Amino acid sequence: MGVVKQTRRELAAAFRWAARLGYHEAVANHFSAAVSDDGQRFLVNPVGSHFSRIRASDLVDVDTSRTGDSLSFGVDPTAWVLHSHIHRHVPRARCILHTHMKYATTLACLEGYEFQMTDQNACRFHDTIAYDRNYSGLALDPEEGERVAGLFGADKEVLFLGNHGVMVIGPSVAEAFDLLYYLEKASEVQVLALSTGRPLSIIPDEVAAHAARQWREYPDAARLHMDALMAILDEESPDYAK
């Protein structure tokens, strides 16, 4: 199977599972994945499509040099502003996932809050999170896309968008979706722990850093996760791959 076809299938699977897990929001939010060596050509969900119905063939194939109204080529304006600029300026972002998923977004709405090393899943994100504290409305201005792209810096893979949601980037669809999944799991634990009103038990920095390295070195975890998710869809909703 060709690389582009496989990327289409995996990204469609990511959409379907995001809907199953409750990460979606009406027909908003956007996922994209690069399909060219330089990362400038990418696939993204078409405007107005619900995550639960997206098929591999539905994904729009565009490149960052495209000009004009994004609706004319079937892409939501906010998706175009954010994803085109990140693909253009952050080459390591082969896959970009943007959601307003419940627990991570809750943390993004707490004044000055920073993600805490409260459990093993949280440790995966040790020193990988950037924060945007400057919500200014919908991302419709190209300058906003440039600004957000710059927040990822040289090594961050998660961006908490204050009063908005989160973005996750990764070197593949499988790795980005695995990050998104564990981010929401860790965020859920963190919100529940905060809701008790008791002090958080924070994992020491050196232990969290060690666990983060173990996460990164764990063999094929993201690939196995994606393969398992696609196997379920192959049985229950095989149209995703069409």
Short mmCIF file of N, CA and C in Angstrom, two decimals, residues 9-88:
data_model
loop_
_atom_site.label_atom_id
_atom_site.label_comp_id
_atom_site.label_asym_id
_atom_site.label_seq_id
_atom_site.Cartn_x
_atom_site.Cartn_y
_atom_site.Cartn_z
N ARG A 9 -5.88 6.30 5.35
CA ARG A 9 -6.58 5.32 6.19
C ARG A 9 -6.36 5.60 7.67
N GLU A 10 -5.12 5.89 8.04
CA GLU A 10 -4.82 6.12 9.45
C GLU A 10 -5.45 7.41 9.96
N LEU A 11 -5.45 8.44 9.13
CA LEU A 11 -6.05 9.70 9.57
C LEU A 11 -7.57 9.55 9.68
N ALA A 12 -8.18 8.82 8.74
CA ALA A 12 -9.61 8.56 8.83
C ALA A 12 -9.93 7.76 10.10
N ALA A 13 -9.06 6.81 10.44
CA ALA A 13 -9.25 6.05 11.68
C ALA A 13 -9.15 6.95 12.89
N ALA A 14 -8.22 7.90 12.86
CA ALA A 14 -8.07 8.84 13.97
C ALA A 14 -9.34 9.67 14.16
N PHE A 15 -9.94 10.12 13.06
CA PHE A 15 -11.19 10.87 13.15
C PHE A 15 -12.29 10.00 13.78
N ARG A 16 -12.43 8.78 13.27
CA ARG A 16 -13.49 7.90 13.77
C ARG A 16 -13.33 7.63 15.27
N TRP A 17 -12.09 7.38 15.69
CA TRP A 17 -11.87 7.09 17.10
C TRP A 17 -12.00 8.34 17.97
N ALA A 18 -11.63 9.48 17.44
CA ALA A 18 -11.84 10.72 18.19
C ALA A 18 -13.33 10.91 18.48
N ALA A 19 -14.18 10.57 17.51
CA ALA A 19 -15.62 10.68 17.72
C ALA A 19 -16.10 9.65 18.75
N ARG A 20 -15.60 8.44 18.63
CA ARG A 20 -16.00 7.39 19.58
C ARG A 20 -15.61 7.74 21.01
N LEU A 21 -14.48 8.40 21.16
CA LEU A 21 -13.97 8.73 22.49
C LEU A 21 -14.49 10.07 23.02
N GLY A 22 -15.28 10.77 22.20
CA GLY A 22 -15.85 12.03 22.64
C GLY A 22 -14.91 13.21 22.55
N TYR A 23 -13.91 13.14 21.69
CA TYR A 23 -12.96 14.24 21.53
C TYR A 23 -13.46 15.28 20.54
N HIS A 24 -14.50 14.97 19.78
CA HIS A 24 -14.96 15.83 18.69
C HIS A 24 -15.89 16.93 19.21
N GLU A 25 -16.19 17.88 18.34
CA GLU A 25 -17.11 18.97 18.69
C GLU A 25 -17.88 19.37 17.45
N ALA A 26 -19.12 18.88 17.36
CA ALA A 26 -19.96 19.15 16.18
C ALA A 26 -19.18 18.83 14.90
N VAL A 27 -19.10 19.79 13.96
CA VAL A 27 -18.28 19.58 12.75
C VAL A 27 -17.05 20.47 12.79
N ALA A 28 -16.68 20.88 14.00
CA ALA A 28 -15.49 21.71 14.18
C ALA A 28 -14.30 20.83 14.53
N ASN A 29 -13.16 21.45 14.76
CA ASN A 29 -11.87 20.80 15.07
C ASN A 29 -11.31 20.11 13.83
N HIS A 30 -9.99 19.95 13.84
CA HIS A 30 -9.33 19.53 12.60
C HIS A 30 -8.11 18.67 12.87
N PHE A 31 -7.91 17.66 12.01
CA PHE A 31 -6.70 16.85 12.01
C PHE A 31 -6.07 16.97 10.64
N SER A 32 -4.74 16.92 10.59
CA SER A 32 -4.06 16.93 9.30
C SER A 32 -2.82 16.05 9.36
N ALA A 33 -2.36 15.61 8.18
CA ALA A 33 -1.15 14.78 8.12
C ALA A 33 -0.41 15.08 6.82
N ALA A 34 0.90 15.27 6.95
CA ALA A 34 1.74 15.55 5.78
C ALA A 34 1.89 14.30 4.91
N VAL A 35 1.93 14.52 3.60
CA VAL A 35 2.12 13.39 2.66
C VAL A 35 3.24 13.66 1.67
N SER A 36 4.02 14.73 1.88
CA SER A 36 5.19 15.00 1.05
C SER A 36 6.42 14.99 1.95
N ASP A 37 7.57 14.75 1.35
CA ASP A 37 8.80 14.65 2.13
C ASP A 37 9.10 15.94 2.90
N ASP A 38 8.77 17.07 2.28
CA ASP A 38 9.07 18.35 2.94
C ASP A 38 7.95 18.81 3.89
N GLY A 39 6.87 18.03 3.96
CA GLY A 39 5.78 18.35 4.88
C GLY A 39 4.84 19.44 4.42
N GLN A 40 5.06 19.98 3.22
CA GLN A 40 4.25 21.11 2.76
C GLN A 40 2.92 20.70 2.13
N ARG A 41 2.82 19.45 1.74
CA ARG A 41 1.56 18.93 1.21
C ARG A 41 0.93 18.07 2.29
N PHE A 42 -0.36 18.30 2.55
CA PHE A 42 -0.98 17.58 3.66
C PHE A 42 -2.46 17.28 3.40
N LEU A 43 -2.96 16.32 4.15
CA LEU A 43 -4.37 15.95 4.11
C LEU A 43 -5.07 16.58 5.31
N VAL A 44 -6.31 17.01 5.13
CA VAL A 44 -7.07 17.63 6.22
C VAL A 44 -8.54 17.32 6.02
N ASN A 45 -9.32 17.34 7.08
CA ASN A 45 -10.75 17.05 6.95
C ASN A 45 -11.48 18.14 6.18
N PRO A 46 -12.45 17.73 5.36
CA PRO A 46 -13.23 18.71 4.60
C PRO A 46 -14.18 19.48 5.50
N VAL A 47 -14.47 20.71 5.13
CA VAL A 47 -15.34 21.56 5.92
C VAL A 47 -16.71 20.91 6.08
N GLY A 48 -17.26 21.00 7.28
CA GLY A 48 -18.63 20.54 7.53
C GLY A 48 -18.80 19.06 7.70
N SER A 49 -17.71 18.30 7.84
CA SER A 49 -17.82 16.85 7.96
C SER A 49 -17.70 16.41 9.42
N HIS A 50 -18.60 15.55 9.84
CA HIS A 50 -18.54 15.04 11.21
C HIS A 50 -17.46 13.96 11.32
N PHE A 51 -16.71 14.02 12.41
CA PHE A 51 -15.61 13.06 12.58
C PHE A 51 -16.07 11.61 12.43
N SER A 52 -17.28 11.31 12.89
CA SER A 52 -17.76 9.92 12.91
C SER A 52 -18.06 9.37 11.52
N ARG A 53 -18.07 10.23 10.50
CA ARG A 53 -18.42 9.78 9.14
C ARG A 53 -17.28 9.94 8.14
N ILE A 54 -16.18 10.50 8.55
CA ILE A 54 -15.09 10.76 7.61
C ILE A 54 -14.48 9.46 7.10
N ARG A 55 -14.28 9.42 5.77
CA ARG A 55 -13.63 8.29 5.11
C ARG A 55 -12.29 8.74 4.55
N ALA A 56 -11.44 7.78 4.29
CA ALA A 56 -10.11 8.10 3.77
C ALA A 56 -10.19 8.94 2.50
N SER A 57 -11.13 8.63 1.63
CA SER A 57 -11.24 9.34 0.35
C SER A 57 -11.81 10.74 0.50
N ASP A 58 -12.40 11.06 1.65
CA ASP A 58 -12.98 12.38 1.86
C ASP A 58 -11.93 13.45 2.14
N LEU A 59 -10.75 13.05 2.61
CA LEU A 59 -9.74 14.00 3.07
C LEU A 59 -9.24 14.86 1.92
N VAL A 60 -9.10 16.15 2.18
CA VAL A 60 -8.69 17.12 1.16
C VAL A 60 -7.16 17.17 1.10
N ASP A 61 -6.62 17.08 -0.10
CA ASP A 61 -5.17 17.09 -0.34
C ASP A 61 -4.79 18.50 -0.78
N VAL A 62 -4.04 19.22 0.05
CA VAL A 62 -3.66 20.61 -0.23
C VAL A 62 -2.18 20.81 0.07
N ASP A 63 -1.65 21.96 -0.30
CA ASP A 63 -0.28 22.28 0.10
C ASP A 63 -0.24 23.70 0.64
N THR A 64 0.81 23.99 1.38
CA THR A 64 0.87 25.25 2.11
C THR A 64 0.98 26.48 1.22
N SER A 65 1.32 26.29 -0.06
CA SER A 65 1.45 27.44 -0.96
C SER A 65 0.12 27.86 -1.56
N ARG A 66 -0.93 27.11 -1.26
CA ARG A 66 -2.25 27.42 -1.82
C ARG A 66 -2.69 28.81 -1.36
N THR A 67 -3.30 29.55 -2.25
CA THR A 67 -3.78 30.89 -1.92
C THR A 67 -5.27 30.99 -2.18
N GLY A 68 -5.86 32.04 -1.68
CA GLY A 68 -7.28 32.27 -1.90
C GLY A 68 -8.11 31.77 -0.72
N ASP A 69 -9.42 31.90 -0.87
CA ASP A 69 -10.37 31.51 0.15
C ASP A 69 -10.34 30.00 0.33
N SER A 70 -10.03 29.52 1.53
CA SER A 70 -9.91 28.07 1.75
C SER A 70 -11.23 27.34 1.50
N LEU A 71 -12.35 28.02 1.69
CA LEU A 71 -13.63 27.37 1.42
C LEU A 71 -13.76 26.97 -0.04
N SER A 72 -13.06 27.69 -0.93
CA SER A 72 -13.13 27.36 -2.35
C SER A 72 -12.50 26.01 -2.66
N PHE A 73 -11.59 25.55 -1.78
CA PHE A 73 -11.05 24.20 -1.98
C PHE A 73 -11.45 23.25 -0.85
N GLY A 74 -12.53 23.62 -0.16
CA GLY A 74 -13.18 22.69 0.75
C GLY A 74 -12.60 22.56 2.14
N VAL A 75 -11.84 23.57 2.60
CA VAL A 75 -11.20 23.50 3.92
C VAL A 75 -11.71 24.65 4.79
N ASP A 76 -12.02 24.33 6.04
CA ASP A 76 -12.48 25.35 6.98
C ASP A 76 -11.41 26.43 7.16
N PRO A 77 -11.81 27.71 7.22
CA PRO A 77 -10.82 28.79 7.34
C PRO A 77 -9.91 28.68 8.56
N THR A 78 -10.45 28.31 9.72
CA THR A 78 -9.59 28.21 10.90
C THR A 78 -8.64 27.02 10.78
N ALA A 79 -9.09 25.95 10.14
CA ALA A 79 -8.21 24.80 9.90
C ALA A 79 -7.05 25.22 9.01
N TRP A 80 -7.36 25.98 7.98
CA TRP A 80 -6.32 26.40 7.04
C TRP A 80 -5.29 27.30 7.72
N VAL A 81 -5.77 28.28 8.48
CA VAL A 81 -4.85 29.22 9.13
C VAL A 81 -3.90 28.48 10.07
N LEU A 82 -4.43 27.61 10.91
CA LEU A 82 -3.58 26.92 11.89
C LEU A 82 -2.72 25.84 11.25
N HIS A 83 -3.33 24.94 10.51
CA HIS A 83 -2.60 23.77 10.02
C HIS A 83 -1.61 24.11 8.91
N SER A 84 -1.96 25.03 8.03
CA SER A 84 -1.03 25.35 6.95
C SER A 84 0.23 26.01 7.50
N HIS A 85 0.07 26.87 8.50
CA HIS A 85 1.24 27.55 9.05
C HIS A 85 2.11 26.62 9.89
N ILE A 86 1.49 25.71 10.62
CA ILE A 86 2.28 24.77 11.40
C ILE A 86 3.02 23.80 10.48
N HIS A 87 2.35 23.30 9.45
CA HIS A 87 3.05 22.41 8.50
C HIS A 87 4.18 23.17 7.80
N ARG A 88 3.98 24.45 7.54
CA ARG A 88 5.00 25.24 6.86
C ARG A 88 6.22 25.49 7.73
#
